[in-house]
Structures are given as C-alpha cells and as structure tokens.
Amino acid sequence: MAENREENIQRLKFFKAGINDPNYLIYKNLFADLENAISRYAAGNVLDIGCGNKPYETLFKNITKYVGCDIVQSSDKKVDIICPATDIPLEDGTFQTVFSSQVLEHVADHQKMLNEASRILKKGGMIILSAPMVWEHHEMPYDFFRFTRYGMQYIFEKAGFEIVEIKANGGKWAMLGQMTQNIILSSTQRRKGIFRKLFRLMHLAFMKLLINIFYSLLEKLDKDDQFFTTNFVVVAKKM
C-alpha cells in the first residue's frame, strides 16, 4: 500500500511542546516517558521503525548507530530505509534496540511488525514503543487500531518479548483535556461558518491555553491512569 501513501509527508520534528500547544496534554507525558525509557534502555545499534523526521534521534546518547526506516520518505528526507514495517531488509539479530513511536496503529498487520522487530533484535535486545489507547482517526485511511494495556502485553509476548514495563502517558484528566482540544480543533477546522471561525479564533487566542492549565492542574491533584489514558509506552526484552 506504500504507493498510495503521501510522499514527503509532514511529520513531527521536535519532542518539545509548550503549554500553549494544543497537543500539550499528550505530548508532555509521552515525551517525558519516551525520554526516560530511551535513557535507561537504549544501547548499541538502534533501529527506528516509522522514523519520519527522526524527532527523537538526539535522545539516543552513547549508542553505536541510529538507523531509521519508514514506508515513505519524510518531509525532511530523514528516512534511511524505505520499506514496510512488516518487511524490513535487515539481517537477523543485528540490532540491540528497536524504537517505534506512534506507528503501530498504522500497521494493518501489527503482529507481523512486532515479529519483524523481534527478528532484527539480538537476544536480550530491547524494544521501546509507544501507541495510543484513545485518539481520533488520523492519517486516514491508514489508521487501524487502538491498544489497551492488556492488548499490548498479549501481542508483545506473542512476538517473543518479555514485558519490562508498560507506562500510561498521563491519566484521566490529561485524556479528557486532550480530547477537548481535539474536538474543538476538529469542529472548527473541518466545517465552515462564521460561528466556527469565531470559535476557532477564540481557541487559538486563549482557550487552548486555559484548557491545558485547567486539566494539568486536575491531573496533578488527582492522578489516575489505571482506567483512562491517551497512550502507552512499552519497554520489552527479546527472550
């Protein structure tokens, strides 16, 4: 299906988000949890599956090599190997770390992607991967799945991994605030009308900042990620 996907697609370029960013409530937790996992577990040769513009490359310190693959070339021409995530032209057991962020939901055969990651890793190698539990349709029509904590555990273990940790990237209030931002953006961007244009201007001017502050405060006062979260970061070891 690569021939139908957009070439030079615009991708995430930076792993920083200020409190005035409409994606702040997901990015704040996701970026912090990825940075923590990378600093603790990444080593040796690193393969970034679905690398896009390689926004996290600078986080990989004291490694041997960093290689990125993706199904199409990115907007900044950062992809080293263009291939499907389910068929990567690399030899067995040649990498010590596999990294993939917000890609798994876009792979129709996600189990095959994890099997491929396991094949490429050396025994004892680590995979660091993030994927959503709650998010709207995006990059349509190549948006196939959402993942629970227990679904993640199942598909990783099926691919021959031992779970090290599954970290929820924020709890119920961060999720609710982020969905509020997304609903407002979706409603004002995709439909016409004077009211929607005015509402969008209000959102850009001050509403998104107030939403981020309000729900960040609730998240701090009442952190609960047992049942609700937007996203997970999974760290697992090849057995």
PDB file of C-alpha atoms in Angstrom:
ATOM      1  CA  MET A   1       0.000   0.000   0.000  1.00  0.00           C
ATOM      2  CA  ALA A   2       3.046   2.291   0.038  1.00  0.00           C
ATOM      3  CA  GLU A   3       2.318   3.529  -3.478  1.00  0.00           C
ATOM      4  CA  ASN A   4      -0.907   5.124  -2.207  1.00  0.00           C
ATOM      5  CA  ARG A   5       0.666   6.897   0.752  1.00  0.00           C
ATOM      6  CA  GLU A   6       1.676  10.520   0.624  1.00  0.00           C
ATOM      7  CA  GLU A   7       5.316  11.115  -0.253  1.00  0.00           C
ATOM      8  CA  ASN A   8       7.338  13.641   1.784  1.00  0.00           C
ATOM      9  CA  ILE A   9       4.583  13.607   4.393  1.00  0.00           C
ATOM     10  CA  GLN A  10       4.794  16.207   7.152  1.00  0.00           C
ATOM     11  CA  ARG A  11       5.947  14.549  10.368  1.00  0.00           C
ATOM     12  CA  LEU A  12       6.765  15.507  13.926  1.00  0.00           C
ATOM     13  CA  LYS A  13      10.107  17.342  14.044  1.00  0.00           C
ATOM     14  CA  PHE A  14      10.635  18.156  17.715  1.00  0.00           C
ATOM     15  CA  PHE A  15       9.963  16.411  21.013  1.00  0.00           C
ATOM     16  CA  LYS A  16       9.167  19.603  22.911  1.00  0.00           C
ATOM     17  CA  ALA A  17       5.734  21.142  23.492  1.00  0.00           C
ATOM     18  CA  GLY A  18       4.926  24.338  25.384  1.00  0.00           C
ATOM     19  CA  ILE A  19       1.800  24.780  27.459  1.00  0.00           C
ATOM     20  CA  ASN A  20       0.219  26.823  24.645  1.00  0.00           C
ATOM     21  CA  ASP A  21       0.452  23.847  22.256  1.00  0.00           C
ATOM     22  CA  PRO A  22      -2.961  22.205  21.605  1.00  0.00           C
ATOM     23  CA  ASN A  23      -1.269  18.781  21.955  1.00  0.00           C
ATOM     24  CA  TYR A  24       0.470  19.686  25.201  1.00  0.00           C
ATOM     25  CA  LEU A  25      -1.537  17.305  27.398  1.00  0.00           C
ATOM     26  CA  ILE A  26      -0.450  14.242  25.437  1.00  0.00           C
ATOM     27  CA  TYR A  27       2.995  15.430  24.395  1.00  0.00           C
ATOM     28  CA  LYS A  28       4.100  16.408  27.903  1.00  0.00           C
ATOM     29  CA  ASN A  29       3.645  12.879  29.245  1.00  0.00           C
ATOM     30  CA  LEU A  30       4.565  10.995  26.072  1.00  0.00           C
ATOM     31  CA  PHE A  31       7.816  12.878  25.512  1.00  0.00           C
ATOM     32  CA  ALA A  32       8.877  12.554  29.160  1.00  0.00           C
ATOM     33  CA  ASP A  33       8.164   8.814  29.264  1.00  0.00           C
ATOM     34  CA  LEU A  34       9.947   8.164  25.956  1.00  0.00           C
ATOM     35  CA  GLU A  35      12.977  10.168  27.081  1.00  0.00           C
ATOM     36  CA  ASN A  36      13.102   8.221  30.334  1.00  0.00           C
ATOM     37  CA  ALA A  37      12.800   4.835  28.603  1.00  0.00           C
ATOM     38  CA  ILE A  38      15.440   5.710  25.988  1.00  0.00           C
ATOM     39  CA  SER A  39      17.925   6.906  28.608  1.00  0.00           C
ATOM     40  CA  ARG A  40      17.505   3.694  30.602  1.00  0.00           C
ATOM     41  CA  TYR A  41      17.269   1.008  27.938  1.00  0.00           C
ATOM     42  CA  ALA A  42      18.637   2.114  24.538  1.00  0.00           C
ATOM     43  CA  ALA A  43      22.087   0.803  23.581  1.00  0.00           C
ATOM     44  CA  GLY A  44      24.192  -0.383  20.657  1.00  0.00           C
ATOM     45  CA  ASN A  45      22.740  -0.276  17.143  1.00  0.00           C
ATOM     46  CA  VAL A  46      19.279   1.353  17.137  1.00  0.00           C
ATOM     47  CA  LEU A  47      16.567   0.864  14.505  1.00  0.00           C
ATOM     48  CA  ASP A  48      13.722   3.409  14.483  1.00  0.00           C
ATOM     49  CA  ILE A  49      10.694   1.830  12.773  1.00  0.00           C
ATOM     50  CA  GLY A  50       8.460   4.510  11.249  1.00  0.00           C
ATOM     51  CA  CYS A  51      11.116   7.115  11.946  1.00  0.00           C
ATOM     52  CA  GLY A  52       9.595  10.007   9.962  1.00  0.00           C
ATOM     53  CA  ASN A  53      11.760  13.069  10.597  1.00  0.00           C
ATOM     54  CA  LYS A  54      13.609  11.337  13.471  1.00  0.00           C
ATOM     55  CA  PRO A  55      12.411  13.781  16.156  1.00  0.00           C
ATOM     56  CA  TYR A  56      13.851  11.637  18.969  1.00  0.00           C
ATOM     57  CA  GLU A  57      17.297  10.991  17.465  1.00  0.00           C
ATOM     58  CA  THR A  58      19.095  13.392  19.816  1.00  0.00           C
ATOM     59  CA  LEU A  59      17.805  11.455  22.830  1.00  0.00           C
ATOM     60  CA  PHE A  60      19.855   8.407  21.842  1.00  0.00           C
ATOM     61  CA  LYS A  61      23.186   9.015  23.517  1.00  0.00           C
ATOM     62  CA  ASN A  62      26.103   6.575  23.882  1.00  0.00           C
ATOM     63  CA  ILE A  63      24.839   4.297  21.118  1.00  0.00           C
ATOM     64  CA  THR A  64      26.725   2.780  18.182  1.00  0.00           C
ATOM     65  CA  LYS A  65      24.456   3.547  15.220  1.00  0.00           C
ATOM     66  CA  TYR A  66      20.993   5.030  14.594  1.00  0.00           C
ATOM     67  CA  VAL A  67      19.045   3.881  11.505  1.00  0.00           C
ATOM     68  CA  GLY A  68      15.520   4.915  10.537  1.00  0.00           C
ATOM     69  CA  CYS A  69      13.070   3.123   8.269  1.00  0.00           C
ATOM     70  CA  ASP A  70       9.626   4.191   7.063  1.00  0.00           C
ATOM     71  CA  ILE A  71       7.142   3.291   4.362  1.00  0.00           C
ATOM     72  CA  VAL A  72       7.633   6.631   2.550  1.00  0.00           C
ATOM     73  CA  GLN A  73      10.248   9.384   2.627  1.00  0.00           C
ATOM     74  CA  SER A  74       9.601  12.096   5.237  1.00  0.00           C
ATOM     75  CA  SER A  75       9.283  15.850   4.705  1.00  0.00           C
ATOM     76  CA  ASP A  76      12.872  16.425   5.864  1.00  0.00           C
ATOM     77  CA  LYS A  77      14.282  13.457   3.893  1.00  0.00           C
ATOM     78  CA  LYS A  78      15.414  11.704   7.071  1.00  0.00           C
ATOM     79  CA  VAL A  79      14.393   8.113   6.215  1.00  0.00           C
ATOM     80  CA  ASP A  80      17.390   5.810   5.624  1.00  0.00           C
ATOM     81  CA  ILE A  81      15.497   2.693   4.503  1.00  0.00           C
ATOM     82  CA  ILE A  82      12.137   2.910   2.731  1.00  0.00           C
ATOM     83  CA  CYS A  83      10.179  -0.268   3.397  1.00  0.00           C
ATOM     84  CA  PRO A  84       7.051  -1.587   5.138  1.00  0.00           C
ATOM     85  CA  ALA A  85       7.356  -2.111   8.895  1.00  0.00           C
ATOM     86  CA  THR A  86       6.433  -5.755   8.264  1.00  0.00           C
ATOM     87  CA  ASP A  87       9.252  -6.432   5.774  1.00  0.00           C
ATOM     88  CA  ILE A  88      12.493  -4.689   6.743  1.00  0.00           C
ATOM     89  CA  PRO A  89      15.546  -5.577   4.612  1.00  0.00           C
ATOM     90  CA  LEU A  90      17.969  -6.103   7.502  1.00  0.00           C
ATOM     91  CA  GLU A  91      19.657  -9.265   8.734  1.00  0.00           C
ATOM     92  CA  ASP A  92      18.522 -11.241  11.765  1.00  0.00           C
ATOM     93  CA  GLY A  93      19.907 -10.250  15.153  1.00  0.00           C
ATOM     94  CA  THR A  94      21.796  -7.146  14.018  1.00  0.00           C
ATOM     95  CA  PHE A  95      20.356  -4.521  16.386  1.00  0.00           C
ATOM     96  CA  GLN A  96      20.360  -4.160  20.146  1.00  0.00           C
ATOM     97  CA  THR A  97      17.477  -1.668  20.292  1.00  0.00           C
ATOM     98  CA  VAL A  98      14.309  -1.158  18.294  1.00  0.00           C
ATOM     99  CA  PHE A  99      12.374   2.072  18.754  1.00  0.00           C
ATOM    100  CA  SER A 100       8.963   2.997  17.345  1.00  0.00           C
ATOM    101  CA  SER A 101       6.680   5.861  18.315  1.00  0.00           C
ATOM    102  CA  GLN A 102       3.040   6.229  17.252  1.00  0.00           C
ATOM    103  CA  VAL A 103       3.396   3.794  14.343  1.00  0.00           C
ATOM    104  CA  LEU A 104       1.817   0.525  15.488  1.00  0.00           C
ATOM    105  CA  GLU A 105      -1.749   1.754  14.981  1.00  0.00           C
ATOM    106  CA  HIS A 106      -0.975   2.485  11.319  1.00  0.00           C
ATOM    107  CA  VAL A 107       0.229  -1.033  10.504  1.00  0.00           C
ATOM    108  CA  ALA A 108      -2.582  -3.337   9.401  1.00  0.00           C
ATOM    109  CA  ASP A 109      -0.667  -6.450  10.481  1.00  0.00           C
ATOM    110  CA  HIS A 110       0.726  -5.088  13.725  1.00  0.00           C
ATOM    111  CA  GLN A 111       1.646  -8.574  14.966  1.00  0.00           C
ATOM    112  CA  LYS A 112       3.880  -9.056  11.938  1.00  0.00           C
ATOM    113  CA  MET A 113       5.566  -5.725  12.687  1.00  0.00           C
ATOM    114  CA  LEU A 114       6.431  -6.892  16.203  1.00  0.00           C
ATOM    115  CA  ASN A 115       7.607 -10.251  14.852  1.00  0.00           C
ATOM    116  CA  GLU A 116       9.875  -8.364  12.438  1.00  0.00           C
ATOM    117  CA  ALA A 117      11.242  -6.229  15.276  1.00  0.00           C
ATOM    118  CA  SER A 118      11.969  -9.393  17.251  1.00  0.00           C
ATOM    119  CA  ARG A 119      13.750 -10.961  14.255  1.00  0.00           C
ATOM    120  CA  ILE A 120      16.045  -7.954  13.819  1.00  0.00           C
ATOM    121  CA  LEU A 121      16.935  -7.745  17.518  1.00  0.00           C
ATOM    122  CA  LYS A 122      19.722  -9.688  19.163  1.00  0.00           C
ATOM    123  CA  LYS A 123      18.736 -11.977  22.022  1.00  0.00           C
ATOM    124  CA  GLY A 124      18.320  -9.789  25.083  1.00  0.00           C
ATOM    125  CA  GLY A 125      17.785  -6.719  22.918  1.00  0.00           C
ATOM    126  CA  MET A 126      15.207  -4.104  23.881  1.00  0.00           C
ATOM    127  CA  ILE A 127      12.209  -2.608  22.144  1.00  0.00           C
ATOM    128  CA  ILE A 128      10.790   0.784  23.147  1.00  0.00           C
ATOM    129  CA  LEU A 129       7.428   1.502  21.544  1.00  0.00           C
ATOM    130  CA  SER A 130       4.541   3.916  22.015  1.00  0.00           C
ATOM    131  CA  ALA A 131       0.999   3.697  20.671  1.00  0.00           C
ATOM    132  CA  PRO A 132      -2.406   5.211  21.507  1.00  0.00           C
ATOM    133  CA  MET A 133      -5.312   3.888  23.513  1.00  0.00           C
ATOM    134  CA  VAL A 134      -7.570   6.904  22.868  1.00  0.00           C
ATOM    135  CA  TRP A 135      -7.302   9.119  19.780  1.00  0.00           C
ATOM    136  CA  GLU A 136      -9.435  10.196  16.827  1.00  0.00           C
ATOM    137  CA  HIS A 137      -8.971   8.835  13.310  1.00  0.00           C
ATOM    138  CA  HIS A 138      -5.804  10.259  11.767  1.00  0.00           C
ATOM    139  CA  GLU A 139      -3.689   9.694   8.647  1.00  0.00           C
ATOM    140  CA  MET A 140      -6.803   8.154   7.165  1.00  0.00           C
ATOM    141  CA  PRO A 141      -7.380   5.578   5.788  1.00  0.00           C
ATOM    142  CA  TYR A 142      -4.180   4.128   7.279  1.00  0.00           C
ATOM    143  CA  ASP A 143      -5.391   4.126  10.877  1.00  0.00           C
ATOM    144  CA  PHE A 144      -6.295   0.643  12.038  1.00  0.00           C
ATOM    145  CA  PHE A 145      -6.089   0.015  15.801  1.00  0.00           C
ATOM    146  CA  ARG A 146      -6.023   1.303  19.397  1.00  0.00           C
ATOM    147  CA  PHE A 147      -4.343  -0.658  22.186  1.00  0.00           C
ATOM    148  CA  THR A 148      -5.145  -1.382  25.825  1.00  0.00           C
ATOM    149  CA  ARG A 149      -2.507  -2.282  28.383  1.00  0.00           C
ATOM    150  CA  TYR A 150      -3.505  -5.928  28.202  1.00  0.00           C
ATOM    151  CA  GLY A 151      -3.637  -5.961  24.420  1.00  0.00           C
ATOM    152  CA  MET A 152      -0.086  -4.615  24.388  1.00  0.00           C
ATOM    153  CA  GLN A 153       1.078  -7.338  26.754  1.00  0.00           C
ATOM    154  CA  TYR A 154      -0.568 -10.030  24.631  1.00  0.00           C
ATOM    155  CA  ILE A 155       0.878  -9.014  21.250  1.00  0.00           C
ATOM    156  CA  PHE A 156       4.376  -8.386  22.642  1.00  0.00           C
ATOM    157  CA  GLU A 157       4.528 -11.728  24.415  1.00  0.00           C
ATOM    158  CA  LYS A 158       3.202 -13.439  21.293  1.00  0.00           C
ATOM    159  CA  ALA A 159       6.174 -11.965  19.382  1.00  0.00           C
ATOM    160  CA  GLY A 160       8.656 -13.431  21.875  1.00  0.00           C
ATOM    161  CA  PHE A 161       9.156 -10.434  24.161  1.00  0.00           C
ATOM    162  CA  GLU A 162       9.154 -10.219  27.931  1.00  0.00           C
ATOM    163  CA  ILE A 163       7.436  -7.064  29.189  1.00  0.00           C
ATOM    164  CA  VAL A 164       9.692  -4.822  31.263  1.00  0.00           C
ATOM    165  CA  GLU A 165       7.168  -2.028  31.739  1.00  0.00           C
ATOM    166  CA  ILE A 166       4.011  -0.575  30.249  1.00  0.00           C
ATOM    167  CA  LYS A 167       3.701   3.096  31.174  1.00  0.00           C
ATOM    168  CA  ALA A 168       0.477   5.077  30.781  1.00  0.00           C
ATOM    169  CA  ASN A 169       1.290   8.538  29.391  1.00  0.00           C
ATOM    170  CA  GLY A 170      -0.988  10.574  31.627  1.00  0.00           C
ATOM    171  CA  GLY A 171      -4.283   9.768  33.281  1.00  0.00           C
ATOM    172  CA  LYS A 172      -7.988  10.521  33.026  1.00  0.00           C
ATOM    173  CA  TRP A 173      -7.789  14.330  33.268  1.00  0.00           C
ATOM    174  CA  ALA A 174      -4.998  14.630  30.712  1.00  0.00           C
ATOM    175  CA  MET A 175      -7.028  12.401  28.406  1.00  0.00           C
ATOM    176  CA  LEU A 176     -10.215  14.414  28.898  1.00  0.00           C
ATOM    177  CA  GLY A 177      -8.420  17.728  28.360  1.00  0.00           C
ATOM    178  CA  GLN A 178      -6.653  16.484  25.246  1.00  0.00           C
ATOM    179  CA  MET A 179      -9.886  15.146  23.769  1.00  0.00           C
ATOM    180  CA  THR A 180     -11.491  18.531  24.454  1.00  0.00           C
ATOM    181  CA  GLN A 181      -8.712  20.210  22.469  1.00  0.00           C
ATOM    182  CA  ASN A 182      -9.057  17.698  19.645  1.00  0.00           C
ATOM    183  CA  ILE A 183     -12.836  18.036  19.426  1.00  0.00           C
ATOM    184  CA  ILE A 184     -12.631  21.823  19.264  1.00  0.00           C
ATOM    185  CA  LEU A 185      -9.926  21.709  16.586  1.00  0.00           C
ATOM    186  CA  SER A 186     -11.808  19.124  14.564  1.00  0.00           C
ATOM    187  CA  SER A 187     -15.089  21.033  14.756  1.00  0.00           C
ATOM    188  CA  THR A 188     -13.595  24.369  13.747  1.00  0.00           C
ATOM    189  CA  GLN A 189     -11.186  23.164  11.060  1.00  0.00           C
ATOM    190  CA  ARG A 190     -13.397  20.849   9.032  1.00  0.00           C
ATOM    191  CA  ARG A 191     -16.641  22.820   8.893  1.00  0.00           C
ATOM    192  CA  LYS A 192     -17.438  26.279   7.632  1.00  0.00           C
ATOM    193  CA  GLY A 193     -19.445  29.083   9.184  1.00  0.00           C
ATOM    194  CA  ILE A 194     -18.936  32.411  10.930  1.00  0.00           C
ATOM    195  CA  PHE A 195     -19.558  30.945  14.383  1.00  0.00           C
ATOM    196  CA  ARG A 196     -16.968  28.223  13.890  1.00  0.00           C
ATOM    197  CA  LYS A 197     -14.417  30.740  12.586  1.00  0.00           C
ATOM    198  CA  LEU A 198     -15.001  32.938  15.632  1.00  0.00           C
ATOM    199  CA  PHE A 199     -14.799  29.936  17.963  1.00  0.00           C
ATOM    200  CA  ARG A 200     -11.536  28.883  16.306  1.00  0.00           C
ATOM    201  CA  LEU A 201     -10.061  32.362  16.791  1.00  0.00           C
ATOM    202  CA  MET A 202     -11.071  32.284  20.464  1.00  0.00           C
ATOM    203  CA  HIS A 203      -9.486  28.862  20.842  1.00  0.00           C
ATOM    204  CA  LEU A 204      -6.247  29.980  19.217  1.00  0.00           C
ATOM    205  CA  ALA A 205      -6.164  33.199  21.224  1.00  0.00           C
ATOM    206  CA  PHE A 206      -6.694  31.885  24.752  1.00  0.00           C
ATOM    207  CA  MET A 207      -8.953  28.827  25.116  1.00  0.00           C
ATOM    208  CA  LYS A 208      -6.297  26.204  24.353  1.00  0.00           C
ATOM    209  CA  LEU A 209      -4.004  27.690  26.996  1.00  0.00           C
ATOM    210  CA  LEU A 210      -6.776  27.743  29.617  1.00  0.00           C
ATOM    211  CA  ILE A 211      -7.736  24.143  28.817  1.00  0.00           C
ATOM    212  CA  ASN A 212      -4.129  22.997  29.215  1.00  0.00           C
ATOM    213  CA  ILE A 213      -3.686  24.831  32.519  1.00  0.00           C
ATOM    214  CA  PHE A 214      -7.009  23.630  33.936  1.00  0.00           C
ATOM    215  CA  TYR A 215      -6.591  19.954  33.068  1.00  0.00           C
ATOM    216  CA  SER A 216      -2.906  19.936  34.030  1.00  0.00           C
ATOM    217  CA  LEU A 217      -3.942  21.124  37.484  1.00  0.00           C
ATOM    218  CA  LEU A 218      -6.627  18.435  37.740  1.00  0.00           C
ATOM    219  CA  GLU A 219      -4.098  15.826  36.600  1.00  0.00           C
ATOM    220  CA  LYS A 220      -1.678  16.955  39.296  1.00  0.00           C
ATOM    221  CA  LEU A 221      -4.331  16.929  42.030  1.00  0.00           C
ATOM    222  CA  ASP A 222      -5.988  13.662  41.030  1.00  0.00           C
ATOM    223  CA  LYS A 223      -3.576  11.481  39.011  1.00  0.00           C
ATOM    224  CA  ASP A 224      -5.354   8.279  37.966  1.00  0.00           C
ATOM    225  CA  ASP A 225      -4.141   6.309  34.954  1.00  0.00           C
ATOM    226  CA  GLN A 226      -5.489   2.885  35.908  1.00  0.00           C
ATOM    227  CA  PHE A 227      -8.550   3.037  33.645  1.00  0.00           C
ATOM    228  CA  PHE A 228      -8.038   6.053  31.361  1.00  0.00           C
ATOM    229  CA  THR A 229      -5.068   7.256  29.341  1.00  0.00           C
ATOM    230  CA  THR A 230      -4.427   8.527  25.837  1.00  0.00           C
ATOM    231  CA  ASN A 231      -1.286   6.498  25.236  1.00  0.00           C
ATOM    232  CA  PHE A 232       1.196   3.859  26.390  1.00  0.00           C
ATOM    233  CA  VAL A 233       4.960   3.454  26.219  1.00  0.00           C
ATOM    234  CA  VAL A 234       6.026  -0.197  26.249  1.00  0.00           C
ATOM    235  CA  VAL A 235       9.514  -1.472  27.052  1.00  0.00           C
ATOM    236  CA  ALA A 236      10.145  -5.148  26.367  1.00  0.00           C
ATOM    237  CA  LYS A 237      13.092  -7.561  26.101  1.00  0.00           C
ATOM    238  CA  LYS A 238      13.637 -10.191  23.413  1.00  0.00           C
ATOM    239  CA  MET A 239      13.776 -13.600  25.042  1.00  0.00           C
TER     240      MET A 239
END
